[in-house]
Amino acid sequence: MKILVIGSGGREHALIWALKQNSASPLKIYCAPGNAGIAQLGECVNIAADKHFELIEFARANAIDLTIVGPEVPLANGIVDEFQNSGLKIVGPSQAAARLESSKAFAKDFMQRHAIPTADYVVAHSSDEALSAVRSDRFGDTNAAVVVKADGLAAGKGVIVARSRAEAESAIAELLSGSVVAQEAANQILIEEALEGREVSVLLFADGHDYALMPAARDHKRIGENDTGPNTGGMGAITDASIIDPEVLDQIVREVVEPTLKGAVMEGFPFRGVLFIGLMLTAAGPKVLEYNVRFGDPETQAILIRLESDLAEIFQALVAGRLREVDIRWREGSSACVVIASEGYPGAYPTGAPITGLDRVIVGPALQVFHAGTSWSEGGELVTAGGRVLGITAWQPTLDAALARCYEAVDQIDWSGKQFRRDIGRFGQGEKASGFRI
Ligand code: AMP
Ligand code: GLY
């Protein structure tokens, strides 16, 4: 079977590793464009993830049986519809279903139509509308925090949790200025009630009728320990039974997962692909923060190291609408992914630093080094090539053991300016919405 994976990060490396690791039959994997770690498992193809036509040509010319899309941008731009119109099989939601991620206003209105619990909100179409929403008392008294969001995709830069109304007003001005997010992403601005509680990520496979949950995950977004400093794409993630109580998970399934999937069917865009629901567990019950219509990064690394079943078979069943026929099993225990990043990330960072010590890390089914931003230098050395560079990922019977395995490996690996958080998996008590988060 021939599989094409689209993307180039740690998420895509983990997907390809899991595909190969658990496959009952031999797989030939291509990745467009891939990275140095992925090149050890499959063939990297030099086509960018947004070049739909070239990707379709490649899939046709190489008789690809199944394509899997990692990042959100091609999904929002309709890559799934285009592949299907060309008679090619692809895992991911249609462009219509991808609006759950590509338009936050669409997602909030969808949740409202289907009575899915989420923060109270206003969609503003102008600066005046946005300012009058933050100046009103709709979101609590004017000392309360309020959240300002750009409607469209903004690579994590479109959400500001403002601790004061003055901060919210400057966030609105900043989003509308076009300096932080693209102008078209900020055509509509959302003002939301700030929720407080613990965040969890629930991911699932869905085939339009049926769904299967993955182990719940949590990630760490800030660069600094104790959740300080600016936001990143994610500095680490865990899966562990302590993340959600079984009753709360049942409540999330009843109040969020099923109404979302049924609502999508009712509105004519049955969801096929991977749905990632970001939730806040508030005192008033779980509430949706956002939908993503794809795997998360680095949640995927922590989740897939626990997958026992054949991932290619799951994806084939998903595109054929027979997910219920596959038995999806997960390894018992817990997992962790610790990201090691370049100096300066999430700001400007150097590339080309030689990475040492990888040969000292003994990888296997319980420990993997997933590459996010790596490449080969002309001299054949493995070098850094991105902000997030590696995701050290372990699965063990307990979270403490998984974290210990990760950090043992993290300490073996080095490059000039390497940075990571020592507190992955250690979440503070009484967490609150505060400051800037993705
Ligand atoms: P989103 O992209 O909408 O999920 O927002 C990203 C992050 O911003 C979330 O993971 C939360 O940490 C934070 N956030 C978003 N919406 C809210 C809200 N209504 N209340 C508190 N925090 C929020
Ligand atoms: N880690 C969050 C995301 O992938 O969107």
Coordinates of C-alpha atoms and ligand atoms in Angstrom, one line a residue:
M1 CA 0.0 0.0 0.0
K2 CA 1.3 3.5 -0.9
I3 CA 0.6 6.4 1.5
L4 CA 1.2 10.1 1.0
V5 CA 1.4 12.2 4.1
I6 CA 1.2 16.0 3.7
G7 CA 3.2 18.2 6.2
S8 CA 6.6 18.5 7.7
G9 CA 6.5 18.5 11.5
G10 CA 6.6 16.3 14.6
R11 CA 3.0 15.4 14.1
E12 CA 3.7 14.1 10.6
H13 CA 6.8 12.2 11.8
A14 CA 4.7 10.6 14.6
L15 CA 1.9 9.7 12.1
I16 CA 4.4 8.0 9.7
W17 CA 6.1 6.2 12.6
A18 CA 2.8 4.9 13.9
L19 CA 1.7 3.9 10.4
K20 CA 4.8 1.8 9.9
Q21 CA 5.1 0.5 13.4
N22 CA 1.7 -1.1 13.6
S23 CA 1.1 -2.1 10.0
A24 CA 0.2 -5.6 9.2
S25 CA 1.3 -5.2 5.6
P26 CA 4.3 -3.4 4.0
L27 CA 3.7 0.3 3.5
K28 CA 5.5 2.6 1.1
I29 CA 5.4 6.1 2.6
Y30 CA 5.9 9.4 0.9
C31 CA 5.9 12.7 2.7
A32 CA 5.5 16.2 1.2
P33 CA 7.6 18.0 2.1
G34 CA 8.8 16.0 5.2
N35 CA 12.0 16.5 7.3
A36 CA 15.2 14.7 8.1
G37 CA 13.6 12.4 10.6
I38 CA 10.8 11.5 8.3
A39 CA 13.4 10.8 5.5
Q40 CA 14.5 7.8 7.6
L41 CA 11.1 6.2 7.4
G42 CA 9.9 7.2 3.9
E43 CA 10.6 9.2 0.8
C44 CA 10.4 13.0 1.2
V45 CA 8.9 14.7 -1.9
N46 CA 9.7 18.4 -2.5
I47 CA 6.2 19.7 -2.8
A48 CA 4.8 22.3 -0.3
A49 CA 1.6 21.5 1.6
D50 CA -0.3 24.3 -0.2
K51 CA 0.4 23.1 -3.8
H52 CA -2.8 21.1 -4.2
F53 CA -2.5 20.6 -7.9
E54 CA 1.1 19.3 -7.7
L55 CA 0.2 17.0 -4.9
I56 CA -2.7 15.6 -6.9
E57 CA -0.4 15.1 -9.9
F58 CA 2.1 13.3 -7.6
A59 CA -0.6 11.1 -6.1
R60 CA -1.8 10.1 -9.5
A61 CA 1.6 9.5 -11.1
N62 CA 2.7 7.3 -8.1
A63 CA -0.6 5.4 -7.7
I64 CA -1.0 6.6 -4.1
D65 CA -3.7 4.6 -2.3
L66 CA -4.3 7.0 0.5
T67 CA -3.3 10.6 1.4
I68 CA -3.3 11.9 4.9
V69 CA -3.3 15.7 5.6
G70 CA -1.4 17.0 8.7
P71 CA -1.8 20.8 8.8
E72 CA -5.0 22.9 8.8
V73 CA -4.3 25.3 5.9
P74 CA -4.7 22.8 3.0
L75 CA -7.9 21.5 4.7
A76 CA -9.3 25.0 5.0
N77 CA -8.4 25.5 1.3
G78 CA -10.4 22.5 0.2
I79 CA -7.6 19.9 -0.5
V80 CA -9.9 17.1 0.4
D81 CA -12.7 18.0 -2.0
E82 CA -10.0 18.4 -4.8
F83 CA -8.5 15.0 -4.2
Q84 CA -11.9 13.4 -4.1
N85 CA -13.0 15.2 -7.3
S86 CA -9.9 13.7 -8.9
G87 CA -10.9 10.2 -7.7
L88 CA -8.2 10.0 -5.0
K89 CA -8.7 8.8 -1.4
I90 CA -7.8 11.2 1.3
V91 CA -8.2 11.4 5.1
G92 CA -9.6 14.8 6.2
P93 CA -12.7 16.9 6.4
S94 CA -14.3 18.6 3.4
Q95 CA -13.7 22.4 3.1
A96 CA -17.3 22.9 4.4
A97 CA -16.5 20.8 7.5
A98 CA -13.1 22.5 7.9
R99 CA -15.0 25.8 8.7
L100 CA -15.3 24.4 12.2
E101 CA -11.6 25.5 12.5
S102 CA -11.2 28.0 9.7
S103 CA -13.9 30.4 11.0
K104 CA -14.3 30.8 14.7
A105 CA -17.5 32.8 14.1
F106 CA -18.9 29.8 12.1
A107 CA -17.9 27.4 14.9
K108 CA -19.5 29.5 17.6
D109 CA -22.7 30.0 15.7
F110 CA -22.7 26.2 15.0
M111 CA -22.3 25.5 18.7
Q112 CA -25.1 27.8 19.5
R113 CA -27.4 26.2 16.9
H114 CA -26.8 22.8 18.4
A115 CA -26.7 23.9 22.1
I116 CA -23.1 22.8 22.6
P117 CA -21.7 24.4 25.7
T118 CA -19.2 27.2 25.0
A119 CA -18.2 30.6 26.3
D120 CA -20.7 33.5 25.6
Y121 CA -19.7 35.5 22.6
V122 CA -20.3 38.4 20.2
V123 CA -19.2 38.4 16.6
A124 CA -18.2 42.0 15.6
H125 CA -17.9 43.1 12.0
S126 CA -16.2 46.5 12.7
S127 CA -13.9 48.1 15.2
D128 CA -16.9 50.0 16.7
E129 CA -18.9 46.8 17.2
A130 CA -16.0 45.1 18.9
L131 CA -15.2 48.1 21.1
S132 CA -18.8 48.4 22.2
A133 CA -18.9 44.7 23.1
V134 CA -15.8 45.0 25.4
R135 CA -17.1 48.2 26.9
S136 CA -20.5 46.6 27.8
D137 CA -21.1 44.5 30.9
R138 CA -22.2 41.5 28.8
F139 CA -19.0 39.6 29.8
G140 CA -19.1 40.4 33.5
D141 CA -18.1 43.6 35.2
T142 CA -15.6 45.7 33.4
N143 CA -12.7 44.4 35.6
A144 CA -13.3 40.8 34.3
A145 CA -11.0 39.3 31.7
V146 CA -12.4 39.0 28.2
V147 CA -11.1 37.1 25.2
V148 CA -10.5 38.7 21.8
K149 CA -10.1 36.4 18.7
A150 CA -9.6 36.9 15.0
D151 CA -12.2 34.8 13.0
G152 CA -9.8 33.1 10.6
L153 CA -6.7 30.9 10.7
A154 CA -3.9 32.8 12.4
A155 CA -1.2 30.2 13.2
G156 CA -1.9 30.6 16.9
K157 CA -1.5 34.4 16.9
G158 CA -5.2 35.3 16.7
V159 CA -6.4 34.8 20.3
I160 CA -5.7 37.2 23.1
V161 CA -6.9 36.6 26.7
A162 CA -7.1 40.2 27.9
R163 CA -6.9 40.8 31.7
S164 CA -8.4 44.2 31.4
R165 CA -10.7 46.0 29.0
A166 CA -7.9 48.4 28.0
E167 CA -5.8 45.3 27.0
A168 CA -8.9 44.1 25.0
E169 CA -9.2 47.4 23.2
S170 CA -5.5 47.3 22.2
A171 CA -5.9 43.7 21.1
I172 CA -8.8 44.7 18.8
A173 CA -6.7 47.5 17.3
E174 CA -3.8 45.1 16.8
L175 CA -5.9 42.4 15.1
L176 CA -7.4 45.0 12.8
S177 CA -4.1 46.6 12.0
G178 CA -3.0 43.6 9.9
S179 CA 0.4 43.6 11.6
V180 CA -0.1 40.4 13.6
V181 CA -2.6 38.3 11.6
A182 CA -3.6 38.6 7.9
Q183 CA -6.3 41.2 7.3
E184 CA -8.8 38.6 5.9
A185 CA -8.4 36.5 9.2
A186 CA -9.7 39.6 11.1
N187 CA -12.7 40.5 9.0
Q188 CA -14.7 39.4 11.9
I189 CA -13.6 39.7 15.5
L190 CA -15.0 37.6 18.3
I191 CA -15.3 38.9 21.9
E192 CA -15.8 36.0 24.4
E193 CA -16.4 35.5 28.0
A194 CA -13.2 34.3 29.6
L195 CA -13.5 30.8 31.0
E196 CA -11.6 29.5 34.0
G197 CA -10.6 26.0 34.7
R198 CA -8.4 23.2 33.4
E199 CA -7.9 22.7 29.6
V200 CA -8.1 19.3 28.0
S201 CA -7.9 18.1 24.4
V202 CA -10.2 15.4 23.1
L203 CA -9.3 14.0 19.7
L204 CA -11.4 11.5 17.8
F205 CA -11.5 9.7 14.5
A206 CA -14.9 10.2 12.7
D207 CA -16.2 8.7 9.4
G208 CA -19.3 10.7 9.0
H209 CA -21.5 8.3 11.0
D210 CA -19.3 6.8 13.7
Y211 CA -16.5 8.0 15.8
A212 CA -13.7 6.6 18.1
L213 CA -12.1 8.7 20.9
M214 CA -8.4 8.8 21.3
P215 CA -6.8 9.1 24.8
A216 CA -7.4 12.6 26.1
A217 CA -4.3 14.9 26.1
R218 CA -3.1 18.1 27.6
D219 CA -0.4 20.4 26.2
H220 CA 1.8 23.3 27.4
K221 CA 1.6 26.3 25.2
R222 CA 4.0 28.8 26.9
I223 CA 7.7 28.8 26.3
G224 CA 8.6 29.2 29.9
E225 CA 8.3 26.9 33.0
N226 CA 5.3 27.6 35.2
D227 CA 3.5 28.8 32.0
T228 CA 5.4 32.0 31.6
G229 CA 6.6 33.9 28.6
P230 CA 5.1 34.0 25.1
N231 CA 3.0 31.3 23.4
T232 CA 4.5 28.6 21.2
G233 CA 3.0 25.9 19.0
G234 CA 3.3 23.7 22.1
M235 CA 6.3 22.7 24.2
G236 CA 5.0 19.4 25.4
A237 CA 2.0 17.2 25.8
I238 CA 0.8 14.2 27.9
T239 CA -1.8 11.6 28.0
D240 CA -2.8 10.2 31.4
A241 CA -5.9 8.9 33.1
S242 CA -5.9 11.8 35.5
I243 CA -6.6 14.3 32.7
I244 CA -10.4 13.7 32.7
D245 CA -12.6 11.8 35.1
P246 CA -14.7 9.1 33.3
E247 CA -18.0 10.8 34.2
V248 CA -16.7 14.1 32.8
L249 CA -15.6 12.3 29.6
D250 CA -19.1 10.8 29.4
Q251 CA -20.6 14.3 29.7
I252 CA -18.3 15.6 27.0
V253 CA -19.4 12.8 24.7
R254 CA -23.1 13.5 25.4
E255 CA -23.0 17.3 25.4
V256 CA -20.2 18.0 22.8
V257 CA -18.9 15.1 20.7
E258 CA -22.3 13.6 19.6
P259 CA -24.1 16.9 19.1
T260 CA -21.1 18.2 17.0
L261 CA -21.1 15.1 14.8
K262 CA -24.9 15.0 14.5
G263 CA -25.0 18.8 13.9
A264 CA -22.5 18.4 11.0
V265 CA -24.6 15.7 9.4
M266 CA -27.8 17.8 9.8
E267 CA -26.1 20.8 8.2
G268 CA -24.9 18.8 5.3
F269 CA -21.2 18.4 6.0
P270 CA -20.7 15.0 7.7
F271 CA -17.3 15.2 9.5
R272 CA -14.8 12.7 8.1
G273 CA -11.3 12.9 9.5
V274 CA -9.7 13.7 12.9
L275 CA -11.6 16.2 15.1
F276 CA -9.7 17.9 17.9
I277 CA -11.9 19.5 20.5
G278 CA -10.2 21.9 22.9
L279 CA -12.3 22.2 26.1
M280 CA -12.2 24.1 29.4
L281 CA -13.4 22.1 32.4
T282 CA -15.2 24.9 34.2
A283 CA -17.2 24.9 37.5
A284 CA -20.3 24.9 35.3
G285 CA -19.2 21.9 33.3
P286 CA -17.0 21.3 30.2
K287 CA -17.2 24.1 27.6
V288 CA -15.7 24.1 24.1
L289 CA -12.8 26.5 23.5
E290 CA -12.2 25.6 19.9
Y291 CA -12.4 22.9 17.2
N292 CA -9.4 21.9 15.2
V293 CA -10.1 19.6 12.2
R294 CA -6.9 17.7 12.3
F295 CA -4.4 16.1 14.6
G296 CA -2.6 18.5 17.1
D297 CA 1.1 19.0 17.4
P298 CA 2.5 17.9 19.9
E299 CA -0.6 16.0 21.2
T300 CA -0.3 13.5 18.3
Q301 CA 3.1 12.4 19.3
A302 CA 1.9 11.6 22.9
I303 CA -1.3 10.0 21.6
L304 CA 0.1 7.8 18.8
I305 CA 2.9 6.3 20.9
R306 CA 0.1 4.5 22.7
L307 CA -1.7 3.2 19.6
E308 CA -1.7 -0.5 19.4
S309 CA -3.8 -1.0 16.3
D310 CA -3.0 -0.7 12.6
L311 CA -3.3 3.0 11.7
A312 CA -3.4 2.4 8.0
E313 CA -6.4 0.1 8.5
I314 CA -8.1 2.8 10.7
F315 CA -7.6 5.4 8.0
Q316 CA -8.9 3.1 5.3
A317 CA -12.0 2.3 7.3
L318 CA -12.5 6.0 8.0
V319 CA -12.5 7.0 4.4
A320 CA -14.8 4.0 3.6
G321 CA -17.3 5.0 6.3
R322 CA -16.8 1.7 8.2
L323 CA -14.9 2.9 11.3
R324 CA -17.2 0.7 13.4
E325 CA -15.6 -2.4 11.9
V326 CA -12.2 -1.7 13.3
D327 CA -11.1 -2.4 16.8
I328 CA -9.0 0.5 18.0
R329 CA -6.8 -0.4 20.9
W330 CA -4.5 1.8 23.0
R331 CA -1.6 0.7 25.2
E332 CA -2.5 1.0 28.9
G333 CA -0.5 3.7 30.9
S334 CA 0.5 7.2 30.1
S335 CA 2.7 9.1 27.7
A336 CA 4.6 12.3 27.4
C337 CA 6.2 14.4 24.7
V338 CA 8.9 17.0 25.6
V339 CA 9.7 19.4 22.8
I340 CA 13.3 20.7 22.4
A341 CA 13.4 24.0 20.6
S342 CA 15.9 26.4 19.1
E343 CA 17.3 29.4 21.1
G344 CA 15.1 32.4 20.6
Y345 CA 11.9 30.4 19.7
P346 CA 9.1 31.5 19.5
G347 CA 10.8 34.6 18.3
A348 CA 13.6 34.6 15.7
Y349 CA 16.0 31.7 16.0
P350 CA 19.1 30.5 14.3
T351 CA 19.2 27.3 12.2
G352 CA 22.0 25.0 11.1
A353 CA 23.2 24.1 14.6
P354 CA 24.6 20.6 14.6
I355 CA 22.6 18.2 16.8
T356 CA 24.7 15.8 18.9
G357 CA 23.9 12.8 21.1
L358 CA 21.0 11.3 19.2
D359 CA 23.0 8.1 18.8
R360 CA 23.0 7.7 22.6
V361 CA 19.2 7.5 22.7
I362 CA 18.0 3.9 22.3
V363 CA 14.6 4.2 20.6
G364 CA 11.9 1.5 20.5
P365 CA 8.1 1.1 20.9
A366 CA 8.3 3.0 24.2
L367 CA 10.6 5.8 23.3
Q368 CA 10.8 7.8 20.1
V369 CA 12.5 11.0 18.9
F370 CA 10.2 12.7 16.5
H371 CA 11.7 15.4 14.3
A372 CA 9.9 18.7 13.9
G373 CA 12.5 21.1 12.4
T374 CA 15.7 19.2 11.3
S375 CA 17.6 18.8 8.1
W376 CA 21.0 17.5 6.8
S377 CA 23.8 20.0 6.3
E378 CA 25.9 19.8 3.1
G379 CA 28.5 17.9 5.1
G380 CA 25.9 15.3 6.1
E381 CA 25.4 16.4 9.7
L382 CA 21.9 16.5 11.3
V383 CA 21.2 20.2 12.0
T384 CA 18.4 22.3 13.4
A385 CA 16.1 23.8 10.8
G386 CA 13.1 25.1 12.7
G387 CA 11.8 26.6 16.0
R388 CA 10.6 23.4 17.5
V389 CA 13.3 20.9 16.6
L390 CA 12.6 17.5 18.3
G391 CA 9.8 15.9 20.3
I392 CA 11.1 13.3 22.7
T393 CA 8.1 11.0 23.3
A394 CA 7.7 8.1 25.7
W395 CA 5.0 5.7 26.8
Q396 CA 5.2 4.0 30.3
P397 CA 2.9 2.5 32.9
T398 CA 2.8 5.8 34.8
L399 CA 3.1 9.4 33.8
D400 CA 6.1 9.9 36.2
A401 CA 7.9 7.0 34.4
A402 CA 7.1 8.4 31.0
L403 CA 8.4 11.8 31.9
A404 CA 11.6 10.3 33.4
R405 CA 12.2 8.4 30.1
C406 CA 11.7 11.6 28.1
Y407 CA 14.0 13.7 30.3
E408 CA 16.7 11.0 30.3
A409 CA 16.8 11.2 26.5
V410 CA 16.4 15.0 26.5
D411 CA 19.6 15.2 28.6
Q412 CA 21.6 13.1 26.1
I413 CA 20.8 15.3 23.1
D414 CA 22.5 18.7 22.6
W415 CA 23.0 21.6 20.4
S416 CA 24.0 25.2 20.9
G417 CA 21.0 27.1 22.4
K418 CA 18.8 24.0 23.0
Q419 CA 15.8 25.0 25.1
F420 CA 13.0 23.0 26.7
R421 CA 10.7 23.0 29.7
R422 CA 11.5 20.8 32.7
D423 CA 7.9 20.9 34.0
I424 CA 6.0 19.1 31.2
G425 CA 3.2 17.1 32.8
R426 CA 3.3 19.3 35.9
F427 CA 0.2 21.4 35.8
G428 CA -0.4 24.1 38.4
Q429 CA -3.4 24.0 40.8
G430 CA -6.3 26.4 40.3
E431 CA -5.3 27.3 36.7
K432 CA -6.9 30.4 35.3
A433 CA -7.1 32.1 32.0
S434 CA -4.4 34.7 32.1
G435 CA -2.2 36.6 29.7
F436 CA -1.6 35.7 26.1
R437 CA -2.2 32.2 25.1
I438 CA -2.6 30.6 21.7
Ligands
AMP1 P1 -8.6 28.8 20.6 O1 -7.7 28.9 19.4 O2 -9.9 29.5 20.4 O3 -8.7 27.5 21.3 O4 -7.9 29.6 21.8 C1 -6.6 29.1 22.1 C2 -6.4 29.2 23.6 O5 -6.8 30.5 24.1 C3 -7.1 28.2 24.4 O6 -6.4 27.0 24.4 C4 -7.2 28.8 25.7 O7 -6.0 28.7 26.4 C5 -7.4 30.3 25.4 N1 -8.8 30.6 25.3 C6 -9.6 30.6 24.1 N2 -10.8 31.0 24.4 C7 -10.9 31.2 25.7 C8 -12.0 31.6 26.6 N3 -13.2 31.8 26.2 N4 -11.7 31.7 27.9 C9 -10.4 31.4 28.4 N5 -9.4 31.1 27.6 C10 -9.6 30.9 26.3
GLY2 N1 -1.1 21.9 19.9 C1 -2.2 22.6 19.4 C2 -2.5 22.5 18.0 O1 -2.0 21.6 17.3 O2 -3.3 23.3 17.5

